[in-house]
PDB file of C-alpha atoms in Angstrom:
ATOM      1  CA  MET A   1      95.783  85.392  91.561  1.00 91.00           C
ATOM      2  CA  LEU A   2      98.432  84.873  94.254  1.00 97.00           C
ATOM      3  CA  TYR A   3      97.077  87.608  96.561  1.00 98.00           C
ATOM      4  CA  LYS A   4      93.493  88.758  97.068  1.00 98.00           C
ATOM      5  CA  LYS A   5      94.897  92.203  97.783  1.00 98.00           C
ATOM      6  CA  HIS A   6      98.409  93.385  97.010  1.00 98.00           C
ATOM      7  CA  VAL A   7      99.400  96.664  98.620  1.00 98.00           C
ATOM      8  CA  PHE A   8     102.397  98.667  97.470  1.00 98.00           C
ATOM      9  CA  ILE A   9     103.693 101.483  99.656  1.00 98.00           C
ATOM     10  CA  CYS A  10     106.107 104.030  98.246  1.00 96.00           C
ATOM     11  CA  THR A  11     109.365 104.296 100.173  1.00 95.00           C
ATOM     12  CA  ASN A  12     111.184 106.421  97.639  1.00 91.00           C
ATOM     13  CA  GLN A  13     113.609 108.977  99.036  1.00 90.00           C
ATOM     14  CA  ARG A  14     114.942 111.738  96.808  1.00 89.00           C
ATOM     15  CA  PRO A  15     117.833 114.007  97.777  1.00 89.00           C
ATOM     16  CA  GLU A  16     116.827 117.173  99.636  1.00 86.00           C
ATOM     17  CA  GLY A  17     116.094 120.083  97.324  1.00 84.00           C
ATOM     18  CA  SER A  18     114.874 117.933  94.437  1.00 84.00           C
ATOM     19  CA  ARG A  19     111.297 116.911  93.607  1.00 84.00           C
ATOM     20  CA  ILE A  20     109.198 116.018  96.651  1.00 86.00           C
ATOM     21  CA  SER A  21     109.249 112.314  97.568  1.00 85.00           C
ATOM     22  CA  CYS A  22     107.321 109.971  99.848  1.00 85.00           C
ATOM     23  CA  GLY A  23     110.366 109.450 102.036  1.00 87.00           C
ATOM     24  CA  GLU A  24     112.034 106.228 103.033  1.00 87.00           C
ATOM     25  CA  GLU A  25     111.603 106.599 106.783  1.00 89.00           C
ATOM     26  CA  HIS A  26     107.909 107.421 106.676  1.00 91.00           C
ATOM     27  CA  GLY A  27     107.349 104.809 103.947  1.00 94.00           C
ATOM     28  CA  LEU A  28     109.026 102.029 105.905  1.00 95.00           C
ATOM     29  CA  MET A  29     107.012 102.925 109.010  1.00 96.00           C
ATOM     30  CA  LEU A  30     103.841 102.622 106.926  1.00 97.00           C
ATOM     31  CA  VAL A  31     104.981  99.262 105.505  1.00 97.00           C
ATOM     32  CA  ALA A  32     105.668  97.919 109.001  1.00 97.00           C
ATOM     33  CA  GLU A  33     102.267  99.094 110.244  1.00 98.00           C
ATOM     34  CA  PHE A  34     100.411  97.509 107.309  1.00 98.00           C
ATOM     35  CA  LYS A  35     102.296  94.223 107.798  1.00 98.00           C
ATOM     36  CA  LYS A  36     101.616  94.167 111.535  1.00 98.00           C
ATOM     37  CA  LEU A  37      97.891  94.830 111.236  1.00 98.00           C
ATOM     38  CA  ILE A  38      97.468  92.324 108.382  1.00 98.00           C
ATOM     39  CA  LYS A  39      99.340  89.669 110.358  1.00 98.00           C
ATOM     40  CA  ASN A  40      97.254  90.377 113.479  1.00 98.00           C
ATOM     41  CA  LYS A  41      94.201  89.412 111.454  1.00 98.00           C
ATOM     42  CA  ASN A  42      95.872  86.262 110.113  1.00 97.00           C
ATOM     43  CA  LEU A  43      95.413  87.583 106.592  1.00 97.00           C
ATOM     44  CA  ASN A  44      99.094  87.567 105.683  1.00 95.00           C
ATOM     45  CA  THR A  45      98.961  84.700 103.196  1.00 95.00           C
ATOM     46  CA  GLU A  46      96.057  86.294 101.297  1.00 97.00           C
ATOM     47  CA  ILE A  47      97.024  89.934 101.558  1.00 98.00           C
ATOM     48  CA  ARG A  48     100.510  91.239 100.921  1.00 98.00           C
ATOM     49  CA  ALA A  49     101.830  94.696 101.792  1.00 98.00           C
ATOM     50  CA  GLN A  50     105.316  95.716 100.717  1.00 97.00           C
ATOM     51  CA  ARG A  51     107.628  98.577  99.910  1.00 96.00           C
ATOM     52  CA  THR A  52     107.992  99.866  96.399  1.00 97.00           C
ATOM     53  CA  GLY A  53     109.810 102.566  94.453  1.00 95.00           C
ATOM     54  CA  CYS A  54     108.392 105.734  92.956  1.00 95.00           C
ATOM     55  CA  MET A  55     104.865 105.479  91.558  1.00 96.00           C
ATOM     56  CA  GLU A  56     105.055 108.958  89.976  1.00 95.00           C
ATOM     57  CA  THR A  57     102.409 110.297  92.328  1.00 95.00           C
ATOM     58  CA  CYS A  58     105.001 112.136  94.419  1.00 92.00           C
ATOM     59  CA  GLU A  59     103.102 115.410  94.794  1.00 92.00           C
ATOM     60  CA  LEU A  60     100.133 113.502  96.267  1.00 94.00           C
ATOM     61  CA  GLY A  61     102.196 111.217  98.509  1.00 91.00           C
ATOM     62  CA  PRO A  62     102.940 109.437 100.712  1.00 94.00           C
ATOM     63  CA  SER A  63     101.286 107.078  98.233  1.00 96.00           C
ATOM     64  CA  VAL A  64      99.818 103.621  98.543  1.00 98.00           C
ATOM     65  CA  VAL A  65      98.150 101.544  95.829  1.00 98.00           C
ATOM     66  CA  VAL A  66      95.915  98.521  96.324  1.00 98.00           C
ATOM     67  CA  TYR A  67      95.649  95.988  93.506  1.00 98.00           C
ATOM     68  CA  PRO A  68      93.846  94.376  91.736  1.00 98.00           C
ATOM     69  CA  GLU A  69      91.462  97.332  92.136  1.00 97.00           C
ATOM     70  CA  GLY A  70      94.133  99.916  91.331  1.00 98.00           C
ATOM     71  CA  VAL A  71      92.902 102.219  94.093  1.00 98.00           C
ATOM     72  CA  PHE A  72      95.489 104.864  95.001  1.00 98.00           C
ATOM     73  CA  TYR A  73      95.558 106.515  98.389  1.00 98.00           C
ATOM     74  CA  GLY A  74      97.343 109.803  98.969  1.00 97.00           C
ATOM     75  CA  LYS A  75      98.884 111.657 101.911  1.00 96.00           C
ATOM     76  CA  VAL A  76      98.675 108.450 103.925  1.00 97.00           C
ATOM     77  CA  GLN A  77      99.646 108.858 107.566  1.00 96.00           C
ATOM     78  CA  MET A  78     100.328 106.235 110.224  1.00 96.00           C
ATOM     79  CA  SER A  79      96.935 106.965 111.763  1.00 97.00           C
ATOM     80  CA  ASP A  80      95.226 106.031 108.451  1.00 98.00           C
ATOM     81  CA  VAL A  81      96.608 102.507 108.142  1.00 98.00           C
ATOM     82  CA  ALA A  82      94.149 100.747 110.450  1.00 98.00           C
ATOM     83  CA  GLU A  83      91.216 102.217 108.541  1.00 98.00           C
ATOM     84  CA  ILE A  84      92.585 101.055 105.186  1.00 98.00           C
ATOM     85  CA  VAL A  85      93.229  97.566 106.577  1.00 98.00           C
ATOM     86  CA  ASN A  86      89.871  97.232 108.348  1.00 98.00           C
ATOM     87  CA  GLU A  87      87.724  98.832 105.693  1.00 98.00           C
ATOM     88  CA  HIS A  88      89.347  98.185 102.351  1.00 98.00           C
ATOM     89  CA  LEU A  89      91.591  95.152 102.741  1.00 98.00           C
ATOM     90  CA  GLU A  90      89.335  93.170 105.027  1.00 98.00           C
ATOM     91  CA  ASN A  91      85.892  94.376 103.935  1.00 98.00           C
ATOM     92  CA  ASN A  92      86.299  95.691 100.404  1.00 98.00           C
ATOM     93  CA  ARG A  93      85.090  99.175 101.286  1.00 98.00           C
ATOM     94  CA  ILE A  94      87.262 101.834  99.709  1.00 98.00           C
ATOM     95  CA  VAL A  95      88.335 104.629 102.098  1.00 98.00           C
ATOM     96  CA  GLU A  96      87.031 107.487 100.004  1.00 98.00           C
ATOM     97  CA  ARG A  97      88.439 110.308 102.128  1.00 98.00           C
ATOM     98  CA  LEU A  98      91.962 109.167 101.199  1.00 98.00           C
ATOM     99  CA  GLN A  99      91.346 107.919  97.661  1.00 98.00           C
ATOM    100  CA  LEU A 100      93.037 109.787  94.836  1.00 98.00           C
ATOM    101  CA  THR A 101      90.598 110.775  92.108  1.00 97.00           C
ATOM    102  CA  GLU A 102      91.064 111.540  88.424  1.00 96.00           C
ATOM    103  CA  GLY A 103      91.049 115.217  89.452  1.00 96.00           C
ATOM    104  CA  ASP A 104      93.920 114.602  91.843  1.00 97.00           C
ATOM    105  CA  PHE A 105      95.900 112.739  89.176  1.00 97.00           C
ATOM    106  CA  CYS A 106      95.493 115.719  86.855  1.00 96.00           C
ATOM    107  CA  GLN A 107      97.584 117.782  89.269  1.00 94.00           C
ATOM    108  CA  LEU A 108     100.592 115.580  88.570  1.00 95.00           C
ATOM    109  CA  PRO A 109     103.090 117.427  86.366  1.00 93.00           C
ATOM    110  CA  TRP A 110     103.431 114.563  83.846  1.00 94.00           C
ATOM    111  CA  LYS A 111      99.756 113.681  83.532  1.00 94.00           C
ATOM    112  CA  LYS A 112      97.891 114.807  80.413  1.00 88.00           C
ATOM    113  CA  CYS A 113      94.260 115.659  81.271  1.00 91.00           C
TER     114      CYS A 113
ATOM    115  CA  MET B   1      92.849 103.637  87.214  1.00 92.00           C
ATOM    116  CA  LEU B   2      96.055 105.672  86.955  1.00 97.00           C
ATOM    117  CA  TYR B   3      97.906 103.074  84.858  1.00 98.00           C
ATOM    118  CA  LYS B   4      96.539 100.642  82.292  1.00 98.00           C
ATOM    119  CA  LYS B   5      99.315  98.285  83.323  1.00 98.00           C
ATOM    120  CA  HIS B   6     101.457  98.577  86.431  1.00 98.00           C
ATOM    121  CA  VAL B   7     104.511  96.348  86.508  1.00 98.00           C
ATOM    122  CA  PHE B   8     106.422  95.630  89.711  1.00 98.00           C
ATOM    123  CA  ILE B   9     109.855  94.048  89.484  1.00 98.00           C
ATOM    124  CA  CYS B  10     111.465  92.531  92.553  1.00 96.00           C
ATOM    125  CA  THR B  11     114.861  94.009  93.399  1.00 95.00           C
ATOM    126  CA  ASN B  12     115.168  92.429  96.823  1.00 91.00           C
ATOM    127  CA  GLN B  13     118.653  91.406  97.884  1.00 90.00           C
ATOM    128  CA  ARG B  14     119.141  89.126 100.869  1.00 88.00           C
ATOM    129  CA  PRO B  15     122.517  88.480 102.509  1.00 89.00           C
ATOM    130  CA  GLU B  16     124.486  85.557 101.060  1.00 85.00           C
ATOM    131  CA  GLY B  17     123.701  82.259 102.732  1.00 84.00           C
ATOM    132  CA  SER B  18     120.100  83.167 103.614  1.00 84.00           C
ATOM    133  CA  ARG B  19     116.941  82.420 101.625  1.00 83.00           C
ATOM    134  CA  ILE B  20     117.320  82.868  97.887  1.00 86.00           C
ATOM    135  CA  SER B  21     116.403  86.359  96.606  1.00 85.00           C
ATOM    136  CA  CYS B  22     115.771  88.029  93.276  1.00 85.00           C
ATOM    137  CA  GLY B  23     118.885  90.150  93.623  1.00 87.00           C
ATOM    138  CA  GLU B  24     119.235  93.892  93.456  1.00 86.00           C
ATOM    139  CA  GLU B  25     121.632  94.036  90.540  1.00 88.00           C
ATOM    140  CA  HIS B  26     119.643  91.749  88.269  1.00 91.00           C
ATOM    141  CA  GLY B  27     116.386  93.364  89.407  1.00 93.00           C
ATOM    142  CA  LEU B  28     117.551  96.883  88.644  1.00 95.00           C
ATOM    143  CA  MET B  29     118.767  95.780  85.212  1.00 96.00           C
ATOM    144  CA  LEU B  30     115.302  94.362  84.532  1.00 97.00           C
ATOM    145  CA  VAL B  31     113.647  97.583  85.741  1.00 97.00           C
ATOM    146  CA  ALA B  32     115.841  99.677  83.439  1.00 97.00           C
ATOM    147  CA  GLU B  33     115.076  97.426  80.463  1.00 98.00           C
ATOM    148  CA  PHE B  34     111.309  97.533  81.072  1.00 98.00           C
ATOM    149  CA  LYS B  35     111.417 101.339  81.410  1.00 98.00           C
ATOM    150  CA  LYS B  36     113.480 101.753  78.248  1.00 98.00           C
ATOM    151  CA  LEU B  37     111.282  99.549  76.069  1.00 98.00           C
ATOM    152  CA  ILE B  38     108.060 101.103  77.412  1.00 98.00           C
ATOM    153  CA  LYS B  39     109.407 104.596  76.776  1.00 98.00           C
ATOM    154  CA  ASN B  40     110.526 103.645  73.261  1.00 98.00           C
ATOM    155  CA  LYS B  41     106.894 102.849  72.495  1.00 98.00           C
ATOM    156  CA  ASN B  42     105.707 106.137  74.043  1.00 97.00           C
ATOM    157  CA  LEU B  43     103.607 104.161  76.497  1.00 97.00           C
ATOM    158  CA  ASN B  44     105.246 105.552  79.612  1.00 95.00           C
ATOM    159  CA  THR B  45     102.288 107.617  80.830  1.00 95.00           C
ATOM    160  CA  GLU B  46      99.913 104.655  80.516  1.00 97.00           C
ATOM    161  CA  ILE B  47     102.212 101.863  81.615  1.00 98.00           C
ATOM    162  CA  ARG B  48     104.458 102.053  84.650  1.00 98.00           C
ATOM    163  CA  ALA B  49     107.308  99.680  85.497  1.00 98.00           C
ATOM    164  CA  GLN B  50     109.147 100.042  88.790  1.00 97.00           C
ATOM    165  CA  ARG B  51     111.222  98.323  91.425  1.00 96.00           C
ATOM    166  CA  THR B  52     109.642  96.720  94.448  1.00 97.00           C
ATOM    167  CA  GLY B  53     110.586  94.723  97.527  1.00 95.00           C
ATOM    168  CA  CYS B  54     110.040  91.048  98.202  1.00 95.00           C
ATOM    169  CA  MET B  55     106.829  89.553  96.795  1.00 96.00           C
ATOM    170  CA  GLU B  56     107.345  86.256  98.683  1.00 95.00           C
ATOM    171  CA  THR B  57     107.871  84.372  95.447  1.00 95.00           C
ATOM    172  CA  CYS B  58     111.625  84.185  95.993  1.00 92.00           C
ATOM    173  CA  GLU B  59     112.097  80.534  95.016  1.00 92.00           C
ATOM    174  CA  LEU B  60     110.470  81.260  91.632  1.00 94.00           C
ATOM    175  CA  GLY B  61     112.280  84.532  91.013  1.00 91.00           C
ATOM    176  CA  PRO B  62     113.458  86.821  89.601  1.00 94.00           C
ATOM    177  CA  SER B  63     109.787  87.792  89.862  1.00 96.00           C
ATOM    178  CA  VAL B  64     107.642  90.310  88.051  1.00 98.00           C
ATOM    179  CA  VAL B  65     103.926  90.989  88.534  1.00 98.00           C
ATOM    180  CA  VAL B  66     101.627  92.827  86.145  1.00 98.00           C
ATOM    181  CA  TYR B  67      98.501  94.487  87.559  1.00 98.00           C
ATOM    182  CA  PRO B  68      95.530  94.848  87.362  1.00 98.00           C
ATOM    183  CA  GLU B  69      95.592  91.283  85.988  1.00 97.00           C
ATOM    184  CA  GLY B  70      97.771  89.964  88.801  1.00 98.00           C
ATOM    185  CA  VAL B  71      99.841  87.887  86.385  1.00 98.00           C
ATOM    186  CA  PHE B  72     103.136  86.778  87.918  1.00 98.00           C
ATOM    187  CA  TYR B  73     106.152  85.919  85.814  1.00 98.00           C
ATOM    188  CA  GLY B  74     109.011  83.838  87.172  1.00 97.00           C
ATOM    189  CA  LYS B  75     112.688  83.339  86.404  1.00 96.00           C
ATOM    190  CA  VAL B  76     112.582  86.470  84.246  1.00 97.00           C
ATOM    191  CA  GLN B  77     115.767  87.148  82.344  1.00 96.00           C
ATOM    192  CA  MET B  78     116.890  90.246  80.436  1.00 96.00           C
ATOM    193  CA  SER B  79     116.142  88.439  77.169  1.00 97.00           C
ATOM    194  CA  ASP B  80     112.490  87.974  78.256  1.00 98.00           C
ATOM    195  CA  VAL B  81     111.648  91.641  78.801  1.00 98.00           C
ATOM    196  CA  ALA B  82     110.948  92.569  75.171  1.00 98.00           C
ATOM    197  CA  GLU B  83     108.492  89.692  74.842  1.00 98.00           C
ATOM    198  CA  ILE B  84     106.589  90.723  77.990  1.00 98.00           C
ATOM    199  CA  VAL B  85     106.460  94.343  76.785  1.00 98.00           C
ATOM    200  CA  ASN B  86     105.447  93.538  73.209  1.00 98.00           C
ATOM    201  CA  GLU B  87     103.020  90.752  73.967  1.00 98.00           C
ATOM    202  CA  HIS B  88     101.506  91.418  77.337  1.00 98.00           C
ATOM    203  CA  LEU B  89     101.871  95.132  78.037  1.00 98.00           C
ATOM    204  CA  GLU B  90     101.190  96.349  74.528  1.00 98.00           C
ATOM    205  CA  ASN B  91      98.861  93.637  73.216  1.00 98.00           C
ATOM    206  CA  ASN B  92      97.288  92.024  76.270  1.00 98.00           C
ATOM    207  CA  ARG B  93      98.610  88.577  75.416  1.00 98.00           C
ATOM    208  CA  ILE B  94     100.001  86.833  78.499  1.00 98.00           C
ATOM    209  CA  VAL B  95     103.419  85.224  77.964  1.00 98.00           C
ATOM    210  CA  GLU B  96     102.418  81.755  79.096  1.00 98.00           C
ATOM    211  CA  ARG B  97     105.886  80.210  78.988  1.00 98.00           C
ATOM    212  CA  LEU B  98     106.944  82.538  81.841  1.00 98.00           C
ATOM    213  CA  GLN B  99     103.678  82.777  83.754  1.00 98.00           C
ATOM    214  CA  LEU B 100     103.605  81.327  87.254  1.00 98.00           C
ATOM    215  CA  THR B 101     100.698  78.942  87.761  1.00 97.00           C
ATOM    216  CA  GLU B 102      98.844  77.802  90.874  1.00 96.00           C
ATOM    217  CA  GLY B 103     101.056  74.701  90.760  1.00 96.00           C
ATOM    218  CA  ASP B 104     104.164  76.875  90.857  1.00 97.00           C
ATOM    219  CA  PHE B 105     102.803  78.907  93.781  1.00 97.00           C
ATOM    220  CA  CYS B 106     102.242  75.671  95.704  1.00 96.00           C
ATOM    221  CA  GLN B 107     106.006  75.137  95.717  1.00 94.00           C
ATOM    222  CA  LEU B 108     106.456  78.237  97.853  1.00 95.00           C
ATOM    223  CA  PRO B 109     107.284  77.264 101.444  1.00 93.00           C
ATOM    224  CA  TRP B 110     104.611  79.515 102.990  1.00 94.00           C
ATOM    225  CA  LYS B 111     101.764  78.688 100.609  1.00 94.00           C
ATOM    226  CA  LYS B 112      99.003  76.379 101.794  1.00 88.00           C
ATOM    227  CA  CYS B 113      97.709  74.242  98.893  1.00 91.00           C
TER     228      CYS B 113
END
């Protein structure tokens, strides 16, 4: 596998008045913060964080997913990034307070539960 | 896990004359083709394909990664999409002729091998 952890951060921006979206500005701030903290730890060749389009978890966003585990985090704020980097990316401990559960996914309008 | 397979397709466009990039136009065409073929099979709530930013595999692009396996495909053309969907996404058979290997990754300028 090219990356031990591969983090995708939604930066999707929808027009005002349509379905809620993660938002480009907030998303890009999150991306920059992830990149900075990963680089500070010299983990940037093993761990990759990058922007991505809509993950269809809009109502639970701003959304972040960490692969290969497939752990989704929801309502991620700038103040949460250090915890995700220190706990999950560096030490493999999922940040449960932010993790989206099957119950959360069932709130998504397209999800059959 | 929210998706059985989550496919990220690079749509990164760099300015002409800088480092090679996957290209927005080609990338978005690939995204549309993946989405169409996945939807045609009624797999679109289990399998998600979407655009993403640079995966740092530029020299091997256009690049696609399939998680949770972490299988990277390189030099993906429109004519390759149906094979990836039919073989890998639907039937779990990796398309080896397009798969990027450790040897390929070692050609990347940032990769220590």
